[in-house]
mmCIF file with all atom_site columns, C-alpha atoms in Angstrom:
data_model
loop_
_atom_site.group_PDB
_atom_site.id
_atom_site.type_symbol
_atom_site.label_atom_id
_atom_site.label_alt_id
_atom_site.label_comp_id
_atom_site.label_asym_id
_atom_site.label_entity_id
_atom_site.label_seq_id
_atom_site.pdbx_PDB_ins_code
_atom_site.Cartn_x
_atom_site.Cartn_y
_atom_site.Cartn_z
_atom_site.occupancy
_atom_site.B_iso_or_equiv
_atom_site.pdbx_formal_charge
_atom_site.auth_seq_id
_atom_site.auth_comp_id
_atom_site.auth_asym_id
_atom_site.auth_atom_id
_atom_site.pdbx_PDB_model_num
ATOM 1   C CA . MET A 1 1   ? 1.284  -169.394 180.887 1.00 31.00 ? 1   MET A CA 1
ATOM 2   C CA . ALA A 1 2   ? 3.105  -168.683 184.136 1.00 35.00 ? 2   ALA A CA 1
ATOM 3   C CA . THR A 1 3   ? 1.817  -166.602 186.986 1.00 34.00 ? 3   THR A CA 1
ATOM 4   C CA . LEU A 1 4   ? 3.675  -165.659 190.125 1.00 33.00 ? 4   LEU A CA 1
ATOM 5   C CA . LEU A 1 5   ? 1.416  -165.668 193.151 1.00 32.00 ? 5   LEU A CA 1
ATOM 6   C CA . SER A 1 6   ? 2.184  -165.352 196.832 1.00 34.00 ? 6   SER A CA 1
ATOM 7   C CA . ASP A 1 7   ? 0.414  -167.449 199.411 1.00 35.00 ? 7   ASP A CA 1
ATOM 8   C CA . ARG A 1 8   ? -1.937 -166.066 202.078 1.00 29.00 ? 8   ARG A CA 1
ATOM 9   C CA . THR A 1 9   ? 0.858  -165.364 204.525 1.00 28.00 ? 9   THR A CA 1
ATOM 10  C CA . GLY A 1 10  ? 3.200  -163.940 201.939 1.00 29.00 ? 10  GLY A CA 1
ATOM 11  C CA . LEU A 1 11  ? 6.057  -166.066 203.284 1.00 23.00 ? 11  LEU A CA 1
ATOM 12  C CA . TRP A 1 12  ? 7.041  -167.735 200.068 1.00 26.00 ? 12  TRP A CA 1
ATOM 13  C CA . ALA A 1 13  ? 6.129  -167.587 196.420 1.00 27.00 ? 13  ALA A CA 1
ATOM 14  C CA . MET A 1 14  ? 4.408  -170.166 194.306 1.00 30.00 ? 14  MET A CA 1
ATOM 15  C CA . LEU A 1 15  ? 4.740  -170.478 190.588 1.00 27.00 ? 15  LEU A CA 1
ATOM 16  C CA . VAL A 1 16  ? 1.716  -172.050 188.997 1.00 28.00 ? 16  VAL A CA 1
ATOM 17  C CA . LEU A 1 17  ? 2.425  -173.562 185.640 1.00 30.00 ? 17  LEU A CA 1
ATOM 18  C CA . VAL A 1 18  ? -0.309 -174.586 183.298 1.00 30.00 ? 18  VAL A CA 1
ATOM 19  C CA . CYS A 1 19  ? 0.200  -176.042 179.871 1.00 32.00 ? 19  CYS A CA 1
ATOM 20  C CA . CYS A 1 20  ? -2.469 -176.583 177.282 1.00 30.00 ? 20  CYS A CA 1
ATOM 21  C CA . GLY A 1 21  ? -1.126 -177.334 173.832 1.00 32.00 ? 21  GLY A CA 1
ATOM 22  C CA . CYS A 1 22  ? 2.416  -176.562 172.673 1.00 37.00 ? 22  CYS A CA 1
ATOM 23  C CA . THR A 1 23  ? 3.583  -180.194 172.739 1.00 40.00 ? 23  THR A CA 1
ATOM 24  C CA . LYS A 1 24  ? 4.704  -181.151 169.258 1.00 45.00 ? 24  LYS A CA 1
ATOM 25  C CA . ALA A 1 25  ? 8.345  -180.150 169.854 1.00 44.00 ? 25  ALA A CA 1
ATOM 26  C CA . TYR A 1 26  ? 8.746  -182.540 172.787 1.00 51.00 ? 26  TYR A CA 1
ATOM 27  C CA . ALA A 1 27  ? 8.980  -185.745 170.728 1.00 58.00 ? 27  ALA A CA 1
ATOM 28  C CA . GLN A 1 28  ? 12.768 -186.024 170.774 1.00 64.00 ? 28  GLN A CA 1
ATOM 29  C CA . CYS A 1 29  ? 13.148 -185.362 174.490 1.00 72.00 ? 29  CYS A CA 1
ATOM 30  C CA . THR A 1 30  ? 10.143 -187.246 175.843 1.00 73.00 ? 30  THR A CA 1
ATOM 31  C CA . ASP A 1 31  ? 11.648 -190.628 175.005 1.00 77.00 ? 31  ASP A CA 1
ATOM 32  C CA . SER A 1 32  ? 14.489 -190.065 177.470 1.00 81.00 ? 32  SER A CA 1
ATOM 33  C CA . VAL A 1 33  ? 12.774 -188.371 180.423 1.00 87.00 ? 33  VAL A CA 1
ATOM 34  C CA . GLY A 1 34  ? 12.075 -190.165 183.677 1.00 87.00 ? 34  GLY A CA 1
ATOM 35  C CA . MET A 1 35  ? 14.344 -193.094 182.848 1.00 88.00 ? 35  MET A CA 1
ATOM 36  C CA . ASP A 1 36  ? 15.875 -193.129 186.336 1.00 90.00 ? 36  ASP A CA 1
ATOM 37  C CA . ASP A 1 37  ? 14.887 -192.117 189.843 1.00 90.00 ? 37  ASP A CA 1
ATOM 38  C CA . VAL A 1 38  ? 17.853 -189.837 190.524 1.00 89.00 ? 38  VAL A CA 1
ATOM 39  C CA . PRO A 1 39  ? 16.192 -186.644 191.847 1.00 88.00 ? 39  PRO A CA 1
ATOM 40  C CA . ALA A 1 40  ? 18.504 -184.352 189.829 1.00 89.00 ? 40  ALA A CA 1
ATOM 41  C CA . LEU A 1 41  ? 17.027 -183.331 186.493 1.00 87.00 ? 41  LEU A CA 1
ATOM 42  C CA . THR A 1 42  ? 18.700 -184.263 183.233 1.00 87.00 ? 42  THR A CA 1
ATOM 43  C CA . ARG A 1 43  ? 18.948 -181.641 180.482 1.00 83.00 ? 43  ARG A CA 1
ATOM 44  C CA . CYS A 1 44  ? 16.019 -183.212 178.615 1.00 85.00 ? 44  CYS A CA 1
ATOM 45  C CA . GLU A 1 45  ? 13.827 -183.289 181.733 1.00 87.00 ? 45  GLU A CA 1
ATOM 46  C CA . ALA A 1 46  ? 14.674 -179.658 182.449 1.00 82.00 ? 46  ALA A CA 1
ATOM 47  C CA . GLU A 1 47  ? 13.840 -178.784 178.828 1.00 81.00 ? 47  GLU A CA 1
ATOM 48  C CA . VAL A 1 48  ? 10.446 -180.513 179.000 1.00 83.00 ? 48  VAL A CA 1
ATOM 49  C CA . LEU A 1 49  ? 9.575  -178.714 182.254 1.00 82.00 ? 49  LEU A CA 1
ATOM 50  C CA . SER A 1 50  ? 10.805 -175.382 180.863 1.00 76.00 ? 50  SER A CA 1
ATOM 51  C CA . ARG A 1 51  ? 8.653  -175.755 177.763 1.00 73.00 ? 51  ARG A CA 1
ATOM 52  C CA . LEU A 1 52  ? 5.620  -176.314 179.974 1.00 72.00 ? 52  LEU A CA 1
ATOM 53  C CA . GLY A 1 53  ? 6.134  -172.716 181.078 1.00 64.00 ? 53  GLY A CA 1
ATOM 54  C CA . GLY A 1 54  ? 7.976  -170.674 183.635 1.00 58.00 ? 54  GLY A CA 1
ATOM 55  C CA . THR A 1 55  ? 11.564 -170.718 184.806 1.00 60.00 ? 55  THR A CA 1
ATOM 56  C CA . TRP A 1 56  ? 12.619 -173.769 186.755 1.00 64.00 ? 56  TRP A CA 1
ATOM 57  C CA . PRO A 1 57  ? 15.331 -173.480 189.415 1.00 58.00 ? 57  PRO A CA 1
ATOM 58  C CA . ASN A 1 58  ? 18.907 -173.763 188.098 1.00 53.00 ? 58  ASN A CA 1
ATOM 59  C CA . VAL A 1 59  ? 17.819 -175.021 184.668 1.00 49.00 ? 59  VAL A CA 1
ATOM 60  C CA . GLU A 1 60  ? 20.394 -172.755 183.036 1.00 52.00 ? 60  GLU A CA 1
ATOM 61  C CA . GLY A 1 61  ? 23.169 -173.468 185.559 1.00 59.00 ? 61  GLY A CA 1
ATOM 62  C CA . ASP A 1 62  ? 25.940 -176.058 185.427 1.00 64.00 ? 62  ASP A CA 1
ATOM 63  C CA . GLU A 1 63  ? 24.544 -178.130 188.278 1.00 74.00 ? 63  GLU A CA 1
ATOM 64  C CA . PRO A 1 64  ? 21.196 -179.793 187.608 1.00 77.00 ? 64  PRO A CA 1
ATOM 65  C CA . PRO A 1 65  ? 18.427 -178.924 190.062 1.00 82.00 ? 65  PRO A CA 1
ATOM 66  C CA . VAL A 1 66  ? 17.406 -181.561 192.592 1.00 88.00 ? 66  VAL A CA 1
ATOM 67  C CA . LEU A 1 67  ? 13.639 -181.805 192.954 1.00 88.00 ? 67  LEU A CA 1
ATOM 68  C CA . SER A 1 68  ? 11.255 -183.589 195.291 1.00 89.00 ? 68  SER A CA 1
ATOM 69  C CA . PHE A 1 69  ? 8.379  -184.889 193.170 1.00 89.00 ? 69  PHE A CA 1
ATOM 70  C CA . ARG A 1 70  ? 4.857  -184.917 194.661 1.00 88.00 ? 70  ARG A CA 1
ATOM 71  C CA . ASN A 1 71  ? 1.392  -185.709 193.327 1.00 88.00 ? 71  ASN A CA 1
ATOM 72  C CA . GLY A 1 72  ? -2.167 -184.702 194.241 1.00 86.00 ? 72  GLY A CA 1
ATOM 73  C CA . ASN A 1 73  ? -3.725 -182.520 196.919 1.00 83.00 ? 73  ASN A CA 1
ATOM 74  C CA . SER A 1 74  ? -1.980 -184.437 199.705 1.00 83.00 ? 74  SER A CA 1
ATOM 75  C CA . ALA A 1 75  ? 1.380  -184.073 197.905 1.00 85.00 ? 75  ALA A CA 1
ATOM 76  C CA . VAL A 1 76  ? 2.239  -187.773 198.104 1.00 90.00 ? 76  VAL A CA 1
ATOM 77  C CA . LYS A 1 77  ? 5.896  -188.479 197.258 1.00 92.00 ? 77  LYS A CA 1
ATOM 78  C CA . VAL A 1 78  ? 6.405  -190.106 193.861 1.00 94.00 ? 78  VAL A CA 1
ATOM 79  C CA . ASP A 1 79  ? 9.539  -191.232 192.048 1.00 94.00 ? 79  ASP A CA 1
ATOM 80  C CA . LYS A 1 80  ? 10.890 -189.126 189.205 1.00 93.00 ? 80  LYS A CA 1
ATOM 81  C CA . SER A 1 81  ? 10.244 -191.945 186.723 1.00 93.00 ? 81  SER A CA 1
ATOM 82  C CA . TYR A 1 82  ? 6.575  -192.135 187.794 1.00 94.00 ? 82  TYR A CA 1
ATOM 83  C CA . PHE A 1 83  ? 6.260  -188.341 187.663 1.00 92.00 ? 83  PHE A CA 1
ATOM 84  C CA . PHE A 1 84  ? 7.466  -188.099 184.075 1.00 91.00 ? 84  PHE A CA 1
ATOM 85  C CA . GLN A 1 85  ? 6.261  -191.418 182.627 1.00 90.00 ? 85  GLN A CA 1
ATOM 86  C CA . LYS A 1 86  ? 2.774  -191.481 184.213 1.00 90.00 ? 86  LYS A CA 1
ATOM 87  C CA . ILE A 1 87  ? 1.922  -187.805 184.772 1.00 88.00 ? 87  ILE A CA 1
ATOM 88  C CA . VAL A 1 88  ? 3.754  -185.626 182.240 1.00 87.00 ? 88  VAL A CA 1
ATOM 89  C CA . VAL A 1 89  ? 4.672  -187.632 179.116 1.00 85.00 ? 89  VAL A CA 1
ATOM 90  C CA . PRO A 1 90  ? 1.292  -189.353 178.457 1.00 85.00 ? 90  PRO A CA 1
ATOM 91  C CA . ARG A 1 91  ? -0.458 -185.982 178.303 1.00 81.00 ? 91  ARG A CA 1
ATOM 92  C CA . LEU A 1 92  ? 1.993  -184.193 176.027 1.00 79.00 ? 92  LEU A CA 1
ATOM 93  C CA . PRO A 1 93  ? 1.155  -185.748 172.620 1.00 78.00 ? 93  PRO A CA 1
ATOM 94  C CA . ASN A 1 94  ? -2.593 -185.267 173.116 1.00 76.00 ? 94  ASN A CA 1
ATOM 95  C CA . ASP A 1 95  ? -2.279 -181.631 174.176 1.00 70.00 ? 95  ASP A CA 1
ATOM 96  C CA . GLN A 1 96  ? -3.941 -182.475 177.478 1.00 74.00 ? 96  GLN A CA 1
ATOM 97  C CA . PHE A 1 97  ? -3.968 -180.051 180.384 1.00 74.00 ? 97  PHE A CA 1
ATOM 98  C CA . ILE A 1 98  ? -1.098 -180.413 182.875 1.00 79.00 ? 98  ILE A CA 1
ATOM 99  C CA . ALA A 1 99  ? -1.088 -178.510 186.166 1.00 81.00 ? 99  ALA A CA 1
ATOM 100 C CA . LEU A 1 100 ? 2.255  -178.257 187.961 1.00 83.00 ? 100 LEU A CA 1
ATOM 101 C CA . ASN A 1 101 ? 3.291  -176.165 190.950 1.00 83.00 ? 101 ASN A CA 1
ATOM 102 C CA . TRP A 1 102 ? 6.842  -175.731 192.097 1.00 83.00 ? 102 TRP A CA 1
ATOM 103 C CA . TYR A 1 103 ? 8.076  -174.245 195.320 1.00 87.00 ? 103 TYR A CA 1
ATOM 104 C CA . ALA A 1 104 ? 11.671 -173.027 195.547 1.00 88.00 ? 104 ALA A CA 1
ATOM 105 C CA . LEU A 1 105 ? 13.274 -173.706 198.923 1.00 90.00 ? 105 LEU A CA 1
ATOM 106 C CA . THR A 1 106 ? 15.302 -171.221 200.956 1.00 90.00 ? 106 THR A CA 1
ATOM 107 C CA . VAL A 1 107 ? 19.086 -171.539 201.204 1.00 91.00 ? 107 VAL A CA 1
ATOM 108 C CA . ALA A 1 108 ? 18.830 -173.098 204.688 1.00 93.00 ? 108 ALA A CA 1
ATOM 109 C CA . GLU A 1 109 ? 16.178 -175.565 203.510 1.00 93.00 ? 109 GLU A CA 1
ATOM 110 C CA . LYS A 1 110 ? 18.295 -176.467 200.456 1.00 91.00 ? 110 LYS A CA 1
ATOM 111 C CA . GLN A 1 111 ? 21.390 -177.073 202.575 1.00 92.00 ? 111 GLN A CA 1
ATOM 112 C CA . ALA A 1 112 ? 19.523 -179.264 205.075 1.00 93.00 ? 112 ALA A CA 1
ATOM 113 C CA . THR A 1 113 ? 17.557 -181.324 202.555 1.00 93.00 ? 113 THR A CA 1
ATOM 114 C CA . GLY A 1 114 ? 19.750 -181.352 199.446 1.00 92.00 ? 114 GLY A CA 1
ATOM 115 C CA . VAL A 1 115 ? 16.672 -180.397 197.418 1.00 92.00 ? 115 VAL A CA 1
ATOM 116 C CA . ASP A 1 116 ? 16.285 -177.195 195.380 1.00 89.00 ? 116 ASP A CA 1
ATOM 117 C CA . ALA A 1 117 ? 12.508 -177.266 194.976 1.00 89.00 ? 117 ALA A CA 1
ATOM 118 C CA . ILE A 1 118 ? 9.332  -179.247 195.581 1.00 91.00 ? 118 ILE A CA 1
ATOM 119 C CA . VAL A 1 119 ? 7.269  -180.020 192.474 1.00 89.00 ? 119 VAL A CA 1
ATOM 120 C CA . VAL A 1 120 ? 3.587  -180.894 192.884 1.00 88.00 ? 120 VAL A CA 1
ATOM 121 C CA . ALA A 1 121 ? 1.365  -182.176 190.075 1.00 87.00 ? 121 ALA A CA 1
ATOM 122 C CA . TRP A 1 122 ? -2.434 -182.141 190.061 1.00 84.00 ? 122 TRP A CA 1
ATOM 123 C CA . SER A 1 123 ? -2.994 -180.241 193.272 1.00 78.00 ? 123 SER A CA 1
ATOM 124 C CA . LYS A 1 124 ? -5.992 -177.903 193.358 1.00 78.00 ? 124 LYS A CA 1
ATOM 125 C CA . ILE A 1 125 ? -4.901 -176.175 196.541 1.00 79.00 ? 125 ILE A CA 1
ATOM 126 C CA . GLY A 1 126 ? -1.134 -176.146 196.066 1.00 77.00 ? 126 GLY A CA 1
ATOM 127 C CA . LEU A 1 127 ? 0.902  -176.592 199.230 1.00 81.00 ? 127 LEU A CA 1
ATOM 128 C CA . THR A 1 128 ? -0.323 -175.151 202.475 1.00 85.00 ? 128 THR A CA 1
ATOM 129 C CA . GLU A 1 129 ? 2.298  -173.922 204.930 1.00 89.00 ? 129 GLU A CA 1
ATOM 130 C CA . ARG A 1 130 ? 1.508  -176.905 207.154 1.00 90.00 ? 130 ARG A CA 1
ATOM 131 C CA . ARG A 1 131 ? 1.943  -179.419 204.317 1.00 89.00 ? 131 ARG A CA 1
ATOM 132 C CA . LYS A 1 132 ? 5.175  -177.728 203.240 1.00 90.00 ? 132 LYS A CA 1
ATOM 133 C CA . ARG A 1 133 ? 6.530  -178.091 206.799 1.00 91.00 ? 133 ARG A CA 1
ATOM 134 C CA . LYS A 1 134 ? 5.582  -181.780 206.820 1.00 92.00 ? 134 LYS A CA 1
ATOM 135 C CA . ILE A 1 135 ? 7.329  -182.397 203.496 1.00 92.00 ? 135 ILE A CA 1
ATOM 136 C CA . LEU A 1 136 ? 10.438 -180.565 204.707 1.00 94.00 ? 136 LEU A CA 1
ATOM 137 C CA . ARG A 1 137 ? 10.475 -182.750 207.844 1.00 93.00 ? 137 ARG A CA 1
ATOM 138 C CA . GLU A 1 138 ? 10.214 -185.842 205.605 1.00 93.00 ? 138 GLU A CA 1
ATOM 139 C CA . LEU A 1 139 ? 13.223 -184.528 203.681 1.00 92.00 ? 139 LEU A CA 1
ATOM 140 C CA . GLY A 1 140 ? 15.220 -184.043 206.902 1.00 91.00 ? 140 GLY A CA 1
ATOM 141 C CA . TYR A 1 141 ? 14.794 -180.325 207.628 1.00 90.00 ? 141 TYR A CA 1
ATOM 142 C CA . SER A 1 142 ? 14.214 -179.509 211.283 1.00 86.00 ? 142 SER A CA 1
ATOM 143 C CA . GLY A 1 143 ? 14.430 -175.704 211.266 1.00 78.00 ? 143 GLY A CA 1
ATOM 144 C CA . LYS A 1 144 ? 11.738 -173.072 210.908 1.00 73.00 ? 144 LYS A CA 1
ATOM 145 C CA . THR A 1 145 ? 10.143 -172.562 207.519 1.00 64.00 ? 145 THR A CA 1
ATOM 146 C CA . THR A 1 146 ? 9.839  -169.077 206.112 1.00 59.00 ? 146 THR A CA 1
#
């Protein structure tokens, strides 16, 4: 189930993805996800995220999306291998609940950071504007966020 919500200030949109069930078809792809820490998604990783629900940035395009992976309410940076192997894959066969939020970056933010989106797992509050600014600074963006 995917729901498009805007934050309190209406400055950017948040897509909340929740998956409960629908995991039997992942078996072939789940063996090869999160095998490296290159931030660009492979086709299999993009397929697993797409099947969780929603439309992920550039999944259909020729260039794979580059994501910054985060975990928890404080959005601590995690490697892609940890994200898939410890957070996503173990919960798929058991039909366990997975809560993922992704935040698409603006063109200026993408150009400055080299990242298409920020993905946060297991965050009850999502990303506040302040936390988003802090993450963008960590990624090398020094401009204003919108």
